[in-house]
XYZ file of C-alpha atoms in Angstrom:
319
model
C -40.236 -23.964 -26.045
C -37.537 -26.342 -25.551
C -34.512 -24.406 -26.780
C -36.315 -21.561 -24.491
C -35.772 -23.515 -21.472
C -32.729 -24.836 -22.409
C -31.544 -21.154 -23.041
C -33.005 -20.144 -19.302
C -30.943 -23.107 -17.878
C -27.874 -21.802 -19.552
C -28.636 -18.260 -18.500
C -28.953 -19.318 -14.713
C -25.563 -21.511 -14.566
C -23.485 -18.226 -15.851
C -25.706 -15.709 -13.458
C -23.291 -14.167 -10.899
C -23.392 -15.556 -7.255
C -25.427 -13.882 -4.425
C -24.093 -13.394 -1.465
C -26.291 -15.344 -0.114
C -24.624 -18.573 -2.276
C -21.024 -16.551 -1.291
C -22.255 -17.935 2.264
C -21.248 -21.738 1.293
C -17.685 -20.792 0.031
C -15.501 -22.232 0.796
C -16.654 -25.807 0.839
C -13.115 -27.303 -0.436
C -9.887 -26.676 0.059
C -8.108 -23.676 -1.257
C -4.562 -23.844 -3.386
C -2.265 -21.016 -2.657
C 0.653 -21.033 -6.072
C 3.811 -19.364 -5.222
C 6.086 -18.444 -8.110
C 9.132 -19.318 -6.436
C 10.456 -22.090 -5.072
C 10.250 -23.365 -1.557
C 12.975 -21.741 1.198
C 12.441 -18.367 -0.387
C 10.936 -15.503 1.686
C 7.901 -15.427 -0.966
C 7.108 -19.027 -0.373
C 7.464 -18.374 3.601
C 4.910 -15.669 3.386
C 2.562 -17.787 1.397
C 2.869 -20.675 3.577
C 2.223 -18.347 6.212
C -0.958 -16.867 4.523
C -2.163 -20.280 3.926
C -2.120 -21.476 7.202
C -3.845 -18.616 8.810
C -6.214 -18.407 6.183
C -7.277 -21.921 6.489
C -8.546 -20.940 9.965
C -10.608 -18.139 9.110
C -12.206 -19.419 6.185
C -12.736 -23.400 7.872
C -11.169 -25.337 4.900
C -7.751 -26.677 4.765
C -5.478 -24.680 2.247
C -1.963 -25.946 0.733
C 0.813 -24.480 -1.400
C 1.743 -25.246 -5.177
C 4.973 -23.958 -6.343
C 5.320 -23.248 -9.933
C 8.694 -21.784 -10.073
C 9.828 -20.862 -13.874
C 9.655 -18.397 -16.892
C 9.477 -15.095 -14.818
C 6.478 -15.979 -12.978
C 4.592 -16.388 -16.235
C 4.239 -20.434 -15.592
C 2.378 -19.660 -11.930
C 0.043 -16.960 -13.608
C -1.340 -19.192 -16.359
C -1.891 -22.188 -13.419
C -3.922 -19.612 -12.178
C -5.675 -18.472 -14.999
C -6.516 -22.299 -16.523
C -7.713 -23.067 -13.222
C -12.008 -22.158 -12.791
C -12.666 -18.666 -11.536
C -14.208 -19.803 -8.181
C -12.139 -18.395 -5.436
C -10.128 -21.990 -5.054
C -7.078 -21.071 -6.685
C -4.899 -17.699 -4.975
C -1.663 -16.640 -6.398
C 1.077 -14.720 -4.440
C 1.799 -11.883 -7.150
C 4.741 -8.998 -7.649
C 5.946 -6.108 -9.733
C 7.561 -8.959 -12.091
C 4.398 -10.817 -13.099
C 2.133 -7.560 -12.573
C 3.980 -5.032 -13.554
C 7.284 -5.815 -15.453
C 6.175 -9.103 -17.575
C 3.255 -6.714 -19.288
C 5.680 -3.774 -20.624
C 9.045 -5.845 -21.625
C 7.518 -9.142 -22.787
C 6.165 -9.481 -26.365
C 3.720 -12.173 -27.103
C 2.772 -12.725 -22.645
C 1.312 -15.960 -22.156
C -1.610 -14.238 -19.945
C -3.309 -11.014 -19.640
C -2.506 -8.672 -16.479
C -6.101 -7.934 -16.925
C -7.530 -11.132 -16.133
C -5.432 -11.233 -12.626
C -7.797 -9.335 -10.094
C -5.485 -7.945 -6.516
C -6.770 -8.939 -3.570
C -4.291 -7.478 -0.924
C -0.671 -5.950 -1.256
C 0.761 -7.830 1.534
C 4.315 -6.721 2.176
C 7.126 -5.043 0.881
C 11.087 -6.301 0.853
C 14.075 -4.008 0.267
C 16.953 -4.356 -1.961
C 20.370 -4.322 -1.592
C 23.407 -4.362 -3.456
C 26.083 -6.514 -2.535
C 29.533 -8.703 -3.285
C 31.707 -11.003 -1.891
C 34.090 -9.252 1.658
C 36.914 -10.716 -0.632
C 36.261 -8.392 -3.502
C 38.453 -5.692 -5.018
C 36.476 -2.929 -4.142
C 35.579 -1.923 -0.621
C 32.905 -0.041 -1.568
C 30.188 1.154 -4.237
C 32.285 4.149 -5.295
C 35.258 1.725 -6.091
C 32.611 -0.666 -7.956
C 31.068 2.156 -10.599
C 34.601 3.364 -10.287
C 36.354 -0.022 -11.873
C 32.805 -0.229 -14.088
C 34.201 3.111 -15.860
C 37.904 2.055 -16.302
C 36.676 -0.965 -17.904
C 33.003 -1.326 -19.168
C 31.427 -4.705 -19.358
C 34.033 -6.589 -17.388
C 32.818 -6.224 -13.971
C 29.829 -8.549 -13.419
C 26.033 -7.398 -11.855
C 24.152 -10.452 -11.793
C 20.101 -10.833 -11.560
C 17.413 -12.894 -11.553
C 13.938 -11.828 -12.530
C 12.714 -8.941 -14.698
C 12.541 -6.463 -11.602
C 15.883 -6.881 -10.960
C 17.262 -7.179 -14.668
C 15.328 -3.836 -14.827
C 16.705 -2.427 -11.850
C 19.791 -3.052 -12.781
C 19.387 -1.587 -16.372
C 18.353 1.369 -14.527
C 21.547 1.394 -11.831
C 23.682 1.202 -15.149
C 22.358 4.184 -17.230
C 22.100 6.569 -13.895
C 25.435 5.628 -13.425
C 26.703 5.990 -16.871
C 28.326 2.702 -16.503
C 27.920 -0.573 -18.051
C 27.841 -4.105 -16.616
C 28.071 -7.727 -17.954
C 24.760 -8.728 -17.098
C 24.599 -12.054 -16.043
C 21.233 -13.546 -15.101
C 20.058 -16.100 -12.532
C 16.893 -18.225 -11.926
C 16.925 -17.185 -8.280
C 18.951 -15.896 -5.873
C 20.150 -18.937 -4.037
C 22.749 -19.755 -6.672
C 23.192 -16.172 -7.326
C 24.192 -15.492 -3.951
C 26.111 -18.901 -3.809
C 28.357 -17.628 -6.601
C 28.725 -13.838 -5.518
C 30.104 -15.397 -1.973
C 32.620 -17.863 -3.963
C 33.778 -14.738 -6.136
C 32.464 -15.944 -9.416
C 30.293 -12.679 -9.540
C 31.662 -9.392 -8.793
C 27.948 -8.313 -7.530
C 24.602 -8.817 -7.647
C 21.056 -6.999 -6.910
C 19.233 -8.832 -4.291
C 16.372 -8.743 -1.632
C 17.582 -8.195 1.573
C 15.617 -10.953 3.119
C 17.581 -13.326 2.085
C 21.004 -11.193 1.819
C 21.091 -10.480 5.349
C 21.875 -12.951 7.388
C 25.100 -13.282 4.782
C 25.854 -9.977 5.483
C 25.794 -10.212 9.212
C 27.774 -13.141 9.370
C 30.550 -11.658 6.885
C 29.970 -14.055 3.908
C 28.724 -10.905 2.016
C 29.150 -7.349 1.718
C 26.492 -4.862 1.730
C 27.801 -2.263 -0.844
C 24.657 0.283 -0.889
C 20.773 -0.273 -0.470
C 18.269 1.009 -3.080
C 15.154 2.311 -0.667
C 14.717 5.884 -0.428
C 17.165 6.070 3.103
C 19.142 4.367 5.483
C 18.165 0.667 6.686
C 17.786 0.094 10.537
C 19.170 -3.363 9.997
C 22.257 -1.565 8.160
C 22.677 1.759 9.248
C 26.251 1.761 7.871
C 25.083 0.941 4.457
C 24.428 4.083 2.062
C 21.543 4.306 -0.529
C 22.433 4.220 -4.098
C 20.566 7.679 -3.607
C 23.615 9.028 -2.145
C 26.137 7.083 -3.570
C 25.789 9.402 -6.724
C 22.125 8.468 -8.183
C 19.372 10.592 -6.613
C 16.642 9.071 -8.715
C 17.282 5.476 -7.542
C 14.605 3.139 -5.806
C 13.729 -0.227 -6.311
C 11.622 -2.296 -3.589
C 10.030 -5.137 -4.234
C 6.366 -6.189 -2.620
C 4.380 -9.130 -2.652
C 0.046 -9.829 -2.792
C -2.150 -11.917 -3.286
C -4.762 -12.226 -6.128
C -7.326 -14.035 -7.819
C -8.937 -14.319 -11.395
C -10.882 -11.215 -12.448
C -13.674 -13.635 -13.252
C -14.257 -14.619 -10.186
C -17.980 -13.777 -8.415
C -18.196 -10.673 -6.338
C -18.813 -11.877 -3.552
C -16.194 -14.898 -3.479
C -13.937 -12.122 -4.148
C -14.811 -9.671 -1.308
C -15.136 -12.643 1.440
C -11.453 -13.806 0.438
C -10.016 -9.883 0.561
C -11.504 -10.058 3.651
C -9.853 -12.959 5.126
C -6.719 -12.081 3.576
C -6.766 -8.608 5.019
C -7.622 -9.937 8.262
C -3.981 -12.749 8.182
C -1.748 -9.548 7.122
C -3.119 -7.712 9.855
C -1.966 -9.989 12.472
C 0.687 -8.693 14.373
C 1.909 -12.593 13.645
C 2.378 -11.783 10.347
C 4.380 -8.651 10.381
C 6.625 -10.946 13.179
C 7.211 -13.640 10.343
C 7.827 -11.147 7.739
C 10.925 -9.335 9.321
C 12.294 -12.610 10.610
C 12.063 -14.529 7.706
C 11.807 -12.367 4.258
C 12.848 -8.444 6.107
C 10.027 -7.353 5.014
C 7.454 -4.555 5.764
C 3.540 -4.740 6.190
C 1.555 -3.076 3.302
C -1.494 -4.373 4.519
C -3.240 -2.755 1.484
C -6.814 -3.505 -0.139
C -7.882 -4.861 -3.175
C -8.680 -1.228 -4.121
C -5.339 -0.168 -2.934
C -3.034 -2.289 -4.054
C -4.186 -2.130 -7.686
C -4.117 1.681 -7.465
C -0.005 0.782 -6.256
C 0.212 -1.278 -9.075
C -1.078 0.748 -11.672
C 1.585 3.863 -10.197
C 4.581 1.129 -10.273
C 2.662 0.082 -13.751
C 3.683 4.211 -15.395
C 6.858 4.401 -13.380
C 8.234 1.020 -15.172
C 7.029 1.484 -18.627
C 8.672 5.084 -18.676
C 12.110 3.570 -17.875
C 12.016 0.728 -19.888
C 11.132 3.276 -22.590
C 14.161 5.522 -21.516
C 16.144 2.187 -22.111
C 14.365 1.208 -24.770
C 13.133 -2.021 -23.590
C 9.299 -1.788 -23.783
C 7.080 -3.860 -26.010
């Protein structure tokens, strides 16, 4: 009788919530863990998200960064943390999508992150220093043929080591790779001519670019940027297959209740759609709104998911 009730108690504490307990979340404050450091245009937009979201859900929220090992540090805070709704991790194709196909022996399981909203959406440009030797991306793949490996692409992330990978087989040239832990020092070195060029957002390229400390050499979206309407795709520069964005969400752990879950997509959903948000977006990070659904946004992860794996494949790179 005893180990019966004990085994009824144990049953009860596991039982999923009702919606009816959903009703008292949150009663704490909730942690919002950026993988980047702070001044970047991720950690704007989750500072941003915070703060609105603390409103609308009537509990203070604040921002961990957890910087480090290709976002893998910032998904296993997430993941050793309890799966109560308390704990919200600003997520992209590198910890979602990349990390999973190129990295043997992940620390964490894609499967145990569950997408919440796919929030925005940043473009990426190519660029080098206005002092460099070439004028333009023809001259760049043009100097990467006459002599392979000397002209430098630099990175910083698996997305953009990737992307790069990618820019360098469709354009039958080859690079010396160097990598980065982020693009401030990246971007630092391109403009001081250590770096012949480098793969970057555009959030944080831009305002370099309009005030002539960098030069824009192509873009990789699918056409022509408003804020550079100059600048030619890598699309037309000579690789029709190119594109590589970059996009940013929010998510949870899988494990988390139901209804925890749903109220928090909710209130997320509701902070992207501000007009607000799409205002600090452009201005700070140049990005667009996704404003996608936990539904969605895993169905545009699991598309970027086959699209990834069958380059790094072609470039022999997956796990």
């Amino acid at each position: 009788m005893r180990r019966s009730l004990l085994l009824t108690l144990l049953l009860s504490c596991l039982a999923p919530l009702t919606p009816a307990q959903a009703d008292t979340y949150p009663s704490k404050p909730v942690r919002f863990i950026a993988p980047v450091g702070p001044g970047s245009g991720g950690d704007s937009i989750t500072r941003f998200v915070a703060e609105r979201a603390a409103t609308l859900l009537g509990q203070p929220t604040f921002v961990e960064n957890k910087p480090g090992s290709d976002q893998t540090i910032a998904a296993q805070t997430l993941l050793a943390a309890p799966a109560d709704g308390y704990s919200v991790l600003l997520v992209s194709p590198g910890s979602m999508v990349i990390n999973p196909i190129v990295i043997k022996e992940l620390a964490y399981d894609v499967r145990d992150i569950l997408p919440l909203v796919g929030a925005a959406r940043a473009n990426v440009a190519l660029v080098a220093s206005p002092n460099a030797r070439f004028g333009n991306i023809a001259e760049l793949l043009a100097a990467a043929r006459r002599a392979p490996g000397t002209i430098s692409l630099a990175n910083y992330g698996t997305t953009y080591r990737l992307g790069g990978l990618a820019l360098q087989q469709q354009a039958q040239v080859r690079f010396n790779e160097v990598p980065y832990k982020g693009a401030s020092q990246m971007l630092t070195d391109v403009i001081g001519g250590t770096l012949d060029a480098a793969l970057t957002d555009l959030g944080g390229a831009l305002p370099l670019i309009r005030s002539g400390k960098l030069r824009a050499l192509a873009v990789a979206s699918q056409q022509r940027l408003a804020e550079l309407p100059e600048v030619p795709t890598l699309r037309e520069s000579g690789l029709p297959d190119f594109e590589l964005t970059v996009w940013v969400g929010f998510a949870i752990s899988a494990k988390t209740p139901a209804p925890i879950a749903q109220k928090l997509e909710s209130v997320l959903m509701q902070v992207v759609a501000q007009p607000e948000f799409a205002a600090m977006a452009t201005r700070s990070a140049n990005m667009e709104v996704m404003g996608q659904s936990g539904r969605e946004f895993s169905a545009q992860i699991a598309r970027d998911t086959q699209r990834y794996r069958a380059l790094a494949q072609g470039l022999d790179l997956a796990r």
